[in-house]
Coordinates of C-alpha atoms and ligand atoms in Angstrom, one line a residue:
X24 CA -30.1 -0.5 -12.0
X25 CA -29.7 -3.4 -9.7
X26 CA -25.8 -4.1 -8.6
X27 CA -24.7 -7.3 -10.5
X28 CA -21.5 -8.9 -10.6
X29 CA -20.6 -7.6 -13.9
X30 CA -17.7 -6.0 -14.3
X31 CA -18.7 -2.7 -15.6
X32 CA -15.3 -1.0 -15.5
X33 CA -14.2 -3.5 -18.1
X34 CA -14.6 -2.1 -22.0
X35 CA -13.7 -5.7 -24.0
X36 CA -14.1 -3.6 -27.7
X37 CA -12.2 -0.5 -26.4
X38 CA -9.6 -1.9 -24.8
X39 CA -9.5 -4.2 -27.9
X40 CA -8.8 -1.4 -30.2
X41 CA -6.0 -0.2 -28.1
X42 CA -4.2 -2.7 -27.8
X43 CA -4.8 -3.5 -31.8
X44 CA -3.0 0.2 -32.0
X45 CA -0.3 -0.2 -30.3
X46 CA 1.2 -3.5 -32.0
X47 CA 1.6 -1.9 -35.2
X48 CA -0.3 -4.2 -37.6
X49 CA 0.3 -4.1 -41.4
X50 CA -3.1 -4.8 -42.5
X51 CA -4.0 -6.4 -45.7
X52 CA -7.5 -6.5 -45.0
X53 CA -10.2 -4.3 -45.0
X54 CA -11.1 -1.4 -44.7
X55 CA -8.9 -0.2 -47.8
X56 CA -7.5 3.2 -46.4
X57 CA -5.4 1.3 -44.4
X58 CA -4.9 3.1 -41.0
X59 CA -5.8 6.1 -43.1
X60 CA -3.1 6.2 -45.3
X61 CA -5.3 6.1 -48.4
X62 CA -7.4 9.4 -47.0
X63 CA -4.5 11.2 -46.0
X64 CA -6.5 14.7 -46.0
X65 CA -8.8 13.4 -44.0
X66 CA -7.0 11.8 -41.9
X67 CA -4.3 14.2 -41.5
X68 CA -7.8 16.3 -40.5
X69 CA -9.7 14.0 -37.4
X70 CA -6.1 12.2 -36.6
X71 CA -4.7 9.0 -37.6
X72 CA -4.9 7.3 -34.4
X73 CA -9.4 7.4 -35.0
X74 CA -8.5 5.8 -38.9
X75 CA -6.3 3.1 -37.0
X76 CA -9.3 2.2 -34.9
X77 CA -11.4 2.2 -38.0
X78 CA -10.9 -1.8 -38.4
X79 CA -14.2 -4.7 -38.7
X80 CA -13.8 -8.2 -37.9
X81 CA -10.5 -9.8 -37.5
X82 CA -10.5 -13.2 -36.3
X83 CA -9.3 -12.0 -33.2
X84 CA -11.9 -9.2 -32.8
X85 CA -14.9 -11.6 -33.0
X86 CA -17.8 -11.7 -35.1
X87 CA -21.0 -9.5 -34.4
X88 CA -22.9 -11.9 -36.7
X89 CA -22.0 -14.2 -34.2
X90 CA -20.4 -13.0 -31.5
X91 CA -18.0 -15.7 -29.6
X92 CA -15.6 -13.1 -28.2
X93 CA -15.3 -9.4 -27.1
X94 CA -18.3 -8.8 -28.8
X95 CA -20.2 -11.7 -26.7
X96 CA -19.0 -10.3 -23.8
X97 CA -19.8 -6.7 -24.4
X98 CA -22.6 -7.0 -25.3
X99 CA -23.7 -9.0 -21.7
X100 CA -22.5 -5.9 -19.9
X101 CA -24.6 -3.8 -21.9
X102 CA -27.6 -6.0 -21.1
X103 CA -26.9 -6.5 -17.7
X104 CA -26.5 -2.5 -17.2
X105 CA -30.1 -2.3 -19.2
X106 CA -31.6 -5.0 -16.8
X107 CA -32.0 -7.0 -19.7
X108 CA -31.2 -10.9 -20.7
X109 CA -29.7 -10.6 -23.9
X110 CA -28.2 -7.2 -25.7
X111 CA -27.5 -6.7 -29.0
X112 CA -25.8 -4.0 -31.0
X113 CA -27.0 -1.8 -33.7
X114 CA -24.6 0.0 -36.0
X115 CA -27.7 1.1 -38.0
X116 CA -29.7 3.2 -35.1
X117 CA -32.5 2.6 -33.4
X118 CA -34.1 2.5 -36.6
X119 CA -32.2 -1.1 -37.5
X120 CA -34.2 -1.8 -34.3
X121 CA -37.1 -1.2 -34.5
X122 CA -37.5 -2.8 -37.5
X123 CA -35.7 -6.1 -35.9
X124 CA -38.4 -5.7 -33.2
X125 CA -41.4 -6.0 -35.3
X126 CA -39.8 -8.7 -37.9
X127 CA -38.8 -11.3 -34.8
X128 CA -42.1 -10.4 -33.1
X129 CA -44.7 -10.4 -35.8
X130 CA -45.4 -13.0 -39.1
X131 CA -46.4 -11.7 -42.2
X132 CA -50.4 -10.8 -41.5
X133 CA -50.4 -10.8 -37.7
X134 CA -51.7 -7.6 -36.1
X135 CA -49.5 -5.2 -34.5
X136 CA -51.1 -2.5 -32.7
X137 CA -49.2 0.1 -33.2
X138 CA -49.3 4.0 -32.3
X139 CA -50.2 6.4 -35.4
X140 CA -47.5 8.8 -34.1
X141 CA -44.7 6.5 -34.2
X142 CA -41.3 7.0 -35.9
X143 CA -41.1 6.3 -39.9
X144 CA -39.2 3.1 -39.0
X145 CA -42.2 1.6 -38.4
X146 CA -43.3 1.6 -41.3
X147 CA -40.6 0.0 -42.8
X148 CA -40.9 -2.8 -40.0
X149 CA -44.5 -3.1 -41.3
X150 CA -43.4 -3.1 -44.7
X151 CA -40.6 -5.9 -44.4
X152 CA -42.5 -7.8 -41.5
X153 CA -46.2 -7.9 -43.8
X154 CA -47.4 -7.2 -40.1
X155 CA -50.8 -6.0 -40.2
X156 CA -50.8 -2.3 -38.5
X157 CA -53.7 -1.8 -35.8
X158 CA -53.0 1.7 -35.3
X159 CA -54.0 3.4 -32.3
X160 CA -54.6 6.7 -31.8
X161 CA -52.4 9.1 -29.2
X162 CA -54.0 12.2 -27.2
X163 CA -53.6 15.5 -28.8
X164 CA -53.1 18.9 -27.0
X165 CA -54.9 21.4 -29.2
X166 CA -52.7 24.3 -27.3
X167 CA -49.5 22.9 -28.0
X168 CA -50.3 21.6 -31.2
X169 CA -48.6 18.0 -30.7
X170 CA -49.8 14.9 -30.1
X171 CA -49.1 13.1 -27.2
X172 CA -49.1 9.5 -26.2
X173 CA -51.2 6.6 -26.2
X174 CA -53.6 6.2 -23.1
X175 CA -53.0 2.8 -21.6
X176 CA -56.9 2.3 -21.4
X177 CA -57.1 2.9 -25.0
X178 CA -54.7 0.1 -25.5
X179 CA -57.2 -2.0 -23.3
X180 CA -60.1 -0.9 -25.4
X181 CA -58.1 -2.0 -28.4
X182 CA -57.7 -5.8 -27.1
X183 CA -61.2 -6.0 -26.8
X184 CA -61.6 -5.5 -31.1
X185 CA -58.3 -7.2 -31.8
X186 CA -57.8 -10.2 -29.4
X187 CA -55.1 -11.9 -31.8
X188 CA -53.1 -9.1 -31.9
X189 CA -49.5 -10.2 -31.1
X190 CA -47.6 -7.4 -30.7
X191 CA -48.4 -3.7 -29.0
X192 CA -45.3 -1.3 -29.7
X193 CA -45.1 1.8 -27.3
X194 CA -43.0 4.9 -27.5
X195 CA -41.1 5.8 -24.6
X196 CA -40.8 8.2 -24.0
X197 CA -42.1 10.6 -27.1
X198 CA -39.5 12.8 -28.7
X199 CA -40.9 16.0 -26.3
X200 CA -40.3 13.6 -23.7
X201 CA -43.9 12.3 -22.6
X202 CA -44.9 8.6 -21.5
X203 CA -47.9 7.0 -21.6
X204 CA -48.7 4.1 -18.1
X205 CA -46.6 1.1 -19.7
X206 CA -46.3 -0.8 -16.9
X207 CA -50.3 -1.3 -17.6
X208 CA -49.5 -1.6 -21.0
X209 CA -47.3 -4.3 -20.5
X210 CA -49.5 -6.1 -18.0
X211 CA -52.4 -5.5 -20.2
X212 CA -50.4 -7.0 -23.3
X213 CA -49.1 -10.1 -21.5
X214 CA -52.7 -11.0 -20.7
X215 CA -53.8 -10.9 -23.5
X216 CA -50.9 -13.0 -25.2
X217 CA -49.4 -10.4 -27.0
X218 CA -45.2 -9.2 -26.4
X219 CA -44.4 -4.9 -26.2
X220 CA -41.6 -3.8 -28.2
X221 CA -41.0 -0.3 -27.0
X222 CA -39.5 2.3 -29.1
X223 CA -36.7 3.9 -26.5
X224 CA -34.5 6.1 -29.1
X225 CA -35.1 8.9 -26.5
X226 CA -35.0 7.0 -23.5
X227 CA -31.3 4.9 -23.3
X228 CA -30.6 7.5 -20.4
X229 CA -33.9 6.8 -18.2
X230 CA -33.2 3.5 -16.5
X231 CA -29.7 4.9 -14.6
X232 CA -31.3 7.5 -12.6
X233 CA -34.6 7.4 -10.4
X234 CA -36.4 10.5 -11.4
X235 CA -37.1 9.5 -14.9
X236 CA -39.8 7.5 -16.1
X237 CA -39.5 3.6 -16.3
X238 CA -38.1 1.7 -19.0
X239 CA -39.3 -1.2 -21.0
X240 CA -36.7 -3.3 -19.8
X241 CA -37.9 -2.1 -16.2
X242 CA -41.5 -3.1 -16.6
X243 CA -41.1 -6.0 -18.0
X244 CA -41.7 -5.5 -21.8
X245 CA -40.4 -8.0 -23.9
X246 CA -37.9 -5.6 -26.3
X247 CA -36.4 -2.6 -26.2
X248 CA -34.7 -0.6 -28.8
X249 CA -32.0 2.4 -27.5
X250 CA -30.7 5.4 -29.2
X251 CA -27.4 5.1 -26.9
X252 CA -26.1 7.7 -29.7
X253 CA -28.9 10.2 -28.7
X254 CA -28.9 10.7 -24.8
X255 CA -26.6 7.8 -23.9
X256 CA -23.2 9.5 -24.3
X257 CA -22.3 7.1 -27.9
X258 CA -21.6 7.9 -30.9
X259 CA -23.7 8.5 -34.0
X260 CA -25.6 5.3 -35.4
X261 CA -24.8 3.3 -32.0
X262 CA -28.0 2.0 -30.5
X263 CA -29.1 -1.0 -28.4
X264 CA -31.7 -4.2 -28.9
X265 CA -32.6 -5.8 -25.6
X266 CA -34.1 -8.9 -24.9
X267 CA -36.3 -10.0 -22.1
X268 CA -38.0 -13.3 -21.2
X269 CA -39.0 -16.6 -23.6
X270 CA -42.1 -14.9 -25.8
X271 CA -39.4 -13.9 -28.2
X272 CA -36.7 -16.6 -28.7
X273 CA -33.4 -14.8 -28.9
X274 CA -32.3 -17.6 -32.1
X275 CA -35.3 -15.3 -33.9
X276 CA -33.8 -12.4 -32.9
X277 CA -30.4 -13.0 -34.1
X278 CA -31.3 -14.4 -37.1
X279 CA -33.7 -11.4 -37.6
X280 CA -30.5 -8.8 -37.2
X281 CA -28.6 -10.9 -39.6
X282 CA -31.1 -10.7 -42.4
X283 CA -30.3 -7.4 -43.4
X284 CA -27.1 -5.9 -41.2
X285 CA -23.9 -4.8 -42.4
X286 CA -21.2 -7.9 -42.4
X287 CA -18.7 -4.8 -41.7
X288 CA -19.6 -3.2 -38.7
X289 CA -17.5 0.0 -37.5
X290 CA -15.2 -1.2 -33.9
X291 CA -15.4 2.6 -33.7
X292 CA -19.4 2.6 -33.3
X293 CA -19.3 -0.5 -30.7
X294 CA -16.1 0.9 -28.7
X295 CA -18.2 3.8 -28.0
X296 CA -21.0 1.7 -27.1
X297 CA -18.7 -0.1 -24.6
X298 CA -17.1 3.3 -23.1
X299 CA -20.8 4.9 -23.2
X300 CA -22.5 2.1 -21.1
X301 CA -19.0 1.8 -18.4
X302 CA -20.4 5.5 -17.9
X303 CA -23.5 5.1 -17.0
X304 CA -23.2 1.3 -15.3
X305 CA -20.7 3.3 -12.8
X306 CA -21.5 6.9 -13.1
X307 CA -25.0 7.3 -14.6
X308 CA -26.2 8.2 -11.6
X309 CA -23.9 11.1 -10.6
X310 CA -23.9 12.1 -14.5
X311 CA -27.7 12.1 -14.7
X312 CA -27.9 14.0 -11.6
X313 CA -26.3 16.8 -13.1
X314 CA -28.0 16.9 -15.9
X315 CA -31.5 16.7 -14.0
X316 CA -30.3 20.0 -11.9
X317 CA -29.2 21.4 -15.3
X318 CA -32.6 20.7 -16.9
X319 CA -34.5 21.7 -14.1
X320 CA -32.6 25.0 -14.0
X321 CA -33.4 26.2 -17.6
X322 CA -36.7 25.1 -17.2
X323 CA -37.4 27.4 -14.4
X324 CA -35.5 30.2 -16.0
X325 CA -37.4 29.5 -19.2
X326 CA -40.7 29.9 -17.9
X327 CA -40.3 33.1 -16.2
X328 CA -39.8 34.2 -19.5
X329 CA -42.9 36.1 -20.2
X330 CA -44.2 34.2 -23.2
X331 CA -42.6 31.1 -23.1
X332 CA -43.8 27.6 -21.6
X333 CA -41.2 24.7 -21.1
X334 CA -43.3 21.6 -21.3
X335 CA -43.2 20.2 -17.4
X336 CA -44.9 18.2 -14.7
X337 CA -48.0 19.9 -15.3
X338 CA -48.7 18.4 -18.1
X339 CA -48.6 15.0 -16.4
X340 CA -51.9 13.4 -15.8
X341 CA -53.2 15.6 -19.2
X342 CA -53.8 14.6 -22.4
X343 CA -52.9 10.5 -21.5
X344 CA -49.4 11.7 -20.4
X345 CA -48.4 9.8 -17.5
X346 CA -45.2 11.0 -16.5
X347 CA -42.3 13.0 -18.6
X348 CA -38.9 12.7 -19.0
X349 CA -37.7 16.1 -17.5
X350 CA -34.6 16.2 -20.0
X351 CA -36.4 17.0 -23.3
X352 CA -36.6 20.8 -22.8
X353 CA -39.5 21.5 -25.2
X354 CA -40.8 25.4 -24.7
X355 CA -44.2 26.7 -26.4
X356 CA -43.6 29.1 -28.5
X357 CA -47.1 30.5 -30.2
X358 CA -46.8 33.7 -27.8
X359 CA -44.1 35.5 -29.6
X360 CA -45.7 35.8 -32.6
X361 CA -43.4 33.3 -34.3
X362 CA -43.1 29.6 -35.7
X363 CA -40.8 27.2 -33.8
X364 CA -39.1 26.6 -37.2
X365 CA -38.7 30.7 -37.4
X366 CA -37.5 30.5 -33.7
X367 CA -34.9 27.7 -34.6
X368 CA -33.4 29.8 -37.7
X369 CA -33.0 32.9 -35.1
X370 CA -31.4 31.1 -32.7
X371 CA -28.8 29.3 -35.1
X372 CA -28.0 32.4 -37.1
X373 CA -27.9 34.9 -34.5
X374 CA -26.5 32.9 -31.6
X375 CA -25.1 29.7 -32.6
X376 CA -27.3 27.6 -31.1
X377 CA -28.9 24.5 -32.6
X378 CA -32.1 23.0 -31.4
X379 CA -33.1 19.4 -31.9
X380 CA -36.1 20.1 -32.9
X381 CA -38.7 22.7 -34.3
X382 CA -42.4 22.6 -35.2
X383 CA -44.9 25.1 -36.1
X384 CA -45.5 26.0 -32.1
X385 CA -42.6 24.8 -29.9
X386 CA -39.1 24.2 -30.2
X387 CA -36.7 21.4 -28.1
X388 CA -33.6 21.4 -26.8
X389 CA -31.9 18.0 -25.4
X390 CA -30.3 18.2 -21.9
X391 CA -27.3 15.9 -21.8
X392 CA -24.7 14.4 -20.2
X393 CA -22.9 16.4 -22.3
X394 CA -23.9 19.5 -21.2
X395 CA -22.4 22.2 -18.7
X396 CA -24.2 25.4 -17.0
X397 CA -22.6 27.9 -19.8
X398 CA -24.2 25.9 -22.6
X399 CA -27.7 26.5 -20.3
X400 CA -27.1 30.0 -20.0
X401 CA -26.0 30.4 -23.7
X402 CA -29.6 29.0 -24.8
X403 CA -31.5 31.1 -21.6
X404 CA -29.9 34.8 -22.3
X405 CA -30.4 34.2 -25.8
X406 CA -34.5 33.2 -25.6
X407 CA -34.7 36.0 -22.7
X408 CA -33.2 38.8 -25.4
X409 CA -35.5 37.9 -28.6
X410 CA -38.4 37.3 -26.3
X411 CA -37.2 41.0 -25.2
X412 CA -37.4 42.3 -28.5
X413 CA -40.4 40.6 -29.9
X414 CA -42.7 41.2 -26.8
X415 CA -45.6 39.0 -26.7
X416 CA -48.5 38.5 -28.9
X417 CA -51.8 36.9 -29.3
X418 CA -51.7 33.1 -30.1
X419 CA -52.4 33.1 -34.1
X420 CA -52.3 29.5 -35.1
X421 CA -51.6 28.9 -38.6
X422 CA -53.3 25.8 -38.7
X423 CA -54.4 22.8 -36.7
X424 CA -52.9 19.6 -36.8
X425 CA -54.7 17.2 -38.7
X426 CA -56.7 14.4 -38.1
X427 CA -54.6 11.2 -38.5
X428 CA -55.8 9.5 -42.1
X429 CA -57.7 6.7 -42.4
X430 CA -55.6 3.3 -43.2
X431 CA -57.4 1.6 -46.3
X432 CA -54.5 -0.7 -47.6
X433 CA -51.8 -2.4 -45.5
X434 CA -48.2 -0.6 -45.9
X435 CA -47.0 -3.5 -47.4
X436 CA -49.9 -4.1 -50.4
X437 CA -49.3 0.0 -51.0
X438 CA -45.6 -0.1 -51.4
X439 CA -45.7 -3.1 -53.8
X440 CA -48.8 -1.9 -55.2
X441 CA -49.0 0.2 -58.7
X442 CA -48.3 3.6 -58.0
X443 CA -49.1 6.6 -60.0
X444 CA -47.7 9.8 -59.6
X445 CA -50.1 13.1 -59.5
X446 CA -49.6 16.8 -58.3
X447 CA -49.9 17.0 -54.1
X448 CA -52.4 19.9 -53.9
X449 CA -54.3 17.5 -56.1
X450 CA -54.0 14.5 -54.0
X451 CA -56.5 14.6 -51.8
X452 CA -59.2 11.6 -52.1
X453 CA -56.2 9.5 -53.3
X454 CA -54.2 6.6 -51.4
X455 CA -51.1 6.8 -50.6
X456 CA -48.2 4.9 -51.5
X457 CA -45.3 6.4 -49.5
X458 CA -45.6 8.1 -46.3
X459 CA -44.1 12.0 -45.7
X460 CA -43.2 13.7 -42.6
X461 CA -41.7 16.3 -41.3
X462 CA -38.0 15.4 -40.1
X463 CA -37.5 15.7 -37.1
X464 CA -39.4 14.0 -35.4
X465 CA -40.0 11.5 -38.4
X466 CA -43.9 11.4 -37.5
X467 CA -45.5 10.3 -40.9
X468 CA -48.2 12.5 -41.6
X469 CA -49.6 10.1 -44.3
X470 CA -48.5 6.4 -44.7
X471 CA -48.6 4.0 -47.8
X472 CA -52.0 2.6 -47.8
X473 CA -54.2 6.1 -45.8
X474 CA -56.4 8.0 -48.1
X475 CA -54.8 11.6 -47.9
X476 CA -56.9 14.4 -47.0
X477 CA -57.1 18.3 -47.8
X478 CA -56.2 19.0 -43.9
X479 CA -53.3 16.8 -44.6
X480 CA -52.4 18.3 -48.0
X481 CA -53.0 22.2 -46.4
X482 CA -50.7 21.2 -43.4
X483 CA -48.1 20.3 -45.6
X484 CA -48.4 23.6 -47.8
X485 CA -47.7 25.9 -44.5
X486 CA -45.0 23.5 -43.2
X487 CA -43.3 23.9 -46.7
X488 CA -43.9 28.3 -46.4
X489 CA -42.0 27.6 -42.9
X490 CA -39.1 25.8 -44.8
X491 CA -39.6 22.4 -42.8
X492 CA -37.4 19.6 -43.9
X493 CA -40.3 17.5 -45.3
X494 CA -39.3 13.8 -46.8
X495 CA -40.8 10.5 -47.5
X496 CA -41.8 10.9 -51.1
X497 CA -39.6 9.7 -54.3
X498 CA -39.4 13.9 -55.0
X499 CA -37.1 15.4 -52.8
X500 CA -39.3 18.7 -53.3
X501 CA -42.4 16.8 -51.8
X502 CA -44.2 18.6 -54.8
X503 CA -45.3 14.8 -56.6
X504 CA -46.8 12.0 -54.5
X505 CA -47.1 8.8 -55.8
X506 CA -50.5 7.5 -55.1
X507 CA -52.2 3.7 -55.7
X508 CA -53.4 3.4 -59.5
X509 CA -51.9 3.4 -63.0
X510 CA -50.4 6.7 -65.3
X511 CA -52.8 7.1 -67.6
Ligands
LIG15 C1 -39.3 7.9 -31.8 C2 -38.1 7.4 -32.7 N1 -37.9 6.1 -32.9 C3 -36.9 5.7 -33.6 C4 -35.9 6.6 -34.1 C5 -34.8 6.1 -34.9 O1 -33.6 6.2 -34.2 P1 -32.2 6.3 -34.9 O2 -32.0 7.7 -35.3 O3 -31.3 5.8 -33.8 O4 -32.2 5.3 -36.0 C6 -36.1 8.0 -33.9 C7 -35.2 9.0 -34.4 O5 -35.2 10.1 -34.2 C8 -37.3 8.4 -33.2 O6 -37.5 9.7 -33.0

């Protein structure tokens, strides 16, 4: 990021909260456990000094509805370290985000166009926003059994049907780490007349170090949404919205966030988000560094594993992947005779070791700033001894992923529309009026308003044999799915 005169040492929320803890305040405000003294177990459990932080807004502590304050001013270090104009904090994810993106962007019918593969928060943008999905389709790779990203050209192709769209919504980079060309995207969009929102929940990391793919922020896109909590160093639920340019006037945006945001936001989500981004303003660099050797190591280790593939450079120019984010360890799996999800169990139960995430042919594992050579080796010597046992096999694909459904109903007119509830294995033909997905990644495999399909309905059978955590529909057993039309 370019040097600023932003003093990036300074943490106005942090250093807030400690000096709120060492006057010794009797609070008769909110929240009720009172420096933790109503939750003694759990308090006596993390600590009390992490229930004393636990405090929302005090007059002297600002407002983030309308931040005046510490707030204000944290939240223009965070968009100065982002290369952005205005920042804004999320207590409620990236998801909050997206949706905020799409709502300030997009009036009830306007056209968005939108990638099928994108996040399930989408859909709820749609949804609230009554913005008209034009979804575009990503790249598949048949081997790996993923899809990929959007080609840029396709989103040139796409202007040419929809010239009033307002709004093209990228993801970057993909959960398994792949881009597609946005700085064409964004040049293509702004001709056109229409604003990028990009979707960076696994990207907060990329603009602080020079090997990773650019950012929205860096291109030029108009918004950008951050998981800070997933690769930026922050806690849990701690993401960022940044603003760029006059296409979307920040008054919309703050009005947008105050629609539907909690009036008691945690001081213990945005002091992390202050600490997090002093980290990588100063150090990202160094930090990033590391982590790039760290990821580059297992990678190389991994794929001398007979059997294995870690997803790398070669993939770049394939399949409308333009350039990957080197960090997002993702390793095909379909040699050794196993699932991903199967591969994911194994590793948890036998060797500790959790993965991010697991589909039917690859599993991922997030390099971090967080993370040190023994945690590397822990993950290597344990692939390298069940790839020892297991040997290798043919590839024996359980199924294909499906084609992406056809979108019949806006998601809006399906989720208000009358629903009717029928057996899945029976639902195919039928529209849909909630989406379900496999989480992680959160990919909807149908969304209200598609006509479901049998390859959709067969997928979903063999991801339930492989115990995926499936959800999106009203039953939590995914066995009902409430379709358009009226119970008989
Ligand atoms: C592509 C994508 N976008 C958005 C989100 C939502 O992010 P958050 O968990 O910060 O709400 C996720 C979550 O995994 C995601 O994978």
């Amino acid at each position: 990021m370019e040097r600023t005169d932003f003093d990036h040492h300074r943490t106005p929320i942090f250093s807030f909260l400690q000096d709120y803890l060492e006057k010794d305040i009797t609070p008769f405000f909110v929240p009720g456990h009172k420096h933790g003294r109503g939750l003694k177990e759990f308090s006596d459990f993390v600590g009390s000094r992490i229930l004393g932080m636990d405090i929302t807004s005090l007059p002297e502590s600002d407002n983030l509805a309308n931040p005046i304050g510490i707030i204000k001013e944290s939240q223009e270090l965070l968009a100065d370290a982002f290369g952005a104009e205005n920042a804004y904090f999320l207590v409620n994810g990236t998801s909050e985000g997206v949706q905020v993106m799409i709502r300030s962007a997009v009036k009830p019918g306007e056209q968005i166009i939108i990638p099928r593969n994108a996040h399930k928060s989408t859909v709820g943008g749609l949804i609230l926003s009554g913005a008209v999905p034009v979804y575009v389709y990503p790249e598949m790779n048949a081997e790996l059994g993923i899809s990929t990203v959007v080609d840029s050209s396709t989103i040139k192709e796409i202007f040419k049907k929809h010239p009033f769209a307002k709004a093209v919504f990228v993801i970057n980079p993909t959960y398994y780490g792949m881009v597609s060309d946005i700085k064409t995207i964004v040049r293509t969009a702004h001709r056109e007349g229409a604003v990028v929102l990009v979707d960076e929940a696994h990207g907060a990391h990329m603009g602080f170090h020079d090997d990773f793919p650019l950012t929205g922020m860096e291109v030029g896109a108009d918004m950008s949404a951050a998981s800070l909590h997933k690769t930026g160093g922050s806690l849990t639920q701690s993401s960022v919205l940044l603003l760029r340019g006059a296409r979307i006037p920040q008054e919309n945006v703050k009005q947008t966030l105050n629609l539907t945001r909690t009036t008691s936001p945690s001081y213990i989500l945005m002091a992390s988000l202050d600490v997090a981004r002093k980290q990588l303003a100063l150090w990202g660099d160094e930090l990033l560094e590391e982590t790039l050797e760290l990821a580059r190591y297992a990678r190389r280790e991994i794929n001398e594993i007979e059997g294995l593939y870690a997803f790398d450079h070669n993939l770049s120019g394939t399949s409308g992947i333009y350039d990957l984010d080197e960090t997002k360890l993702a390793i095909y799996v379909g040699k050794l005779g196993v699932t991903g999800f199967a591969l994911e169990r194994e590793l948890m139960t036998r060797f500790g070791i959790g993965l991010e995430l697991a589909d039917l042919n690859n599993v991922l594992a997030l390099i971090t700033i967080g993370d040190t050579k023994q945690s590397v080796d822990k993950l290597i010597n344990a692939l390298k001894t069940i790839v020892q046992e297991r040997g290798t096999h043919d590839v024996k694909k359980l199924i294909e992923l499906p084609e992406m459904p056809d979108l019949i109903v806006s998601p809006r007119d399906a989720y208000y529309g009358t629903k009717k509830k029928v057996l899945l294995e029976e639902a195919a033909g039928e529209i849909c009026g909630e989406m379900l997905m496999a989480y992680p990644p959160g990919i909807p495999l149908i969304c209200p308003g598609e006509r479901l399909t049998q390859d959709v309905v067969d997928y979903v059978k063999v991801l339930k044999e492989q115990h995926a955590s499936l959800q999106g529909t009203a039953d939590p057993y995914v066995n009902y799915i409430r379709v358009l039309g009226h119970d008989y």
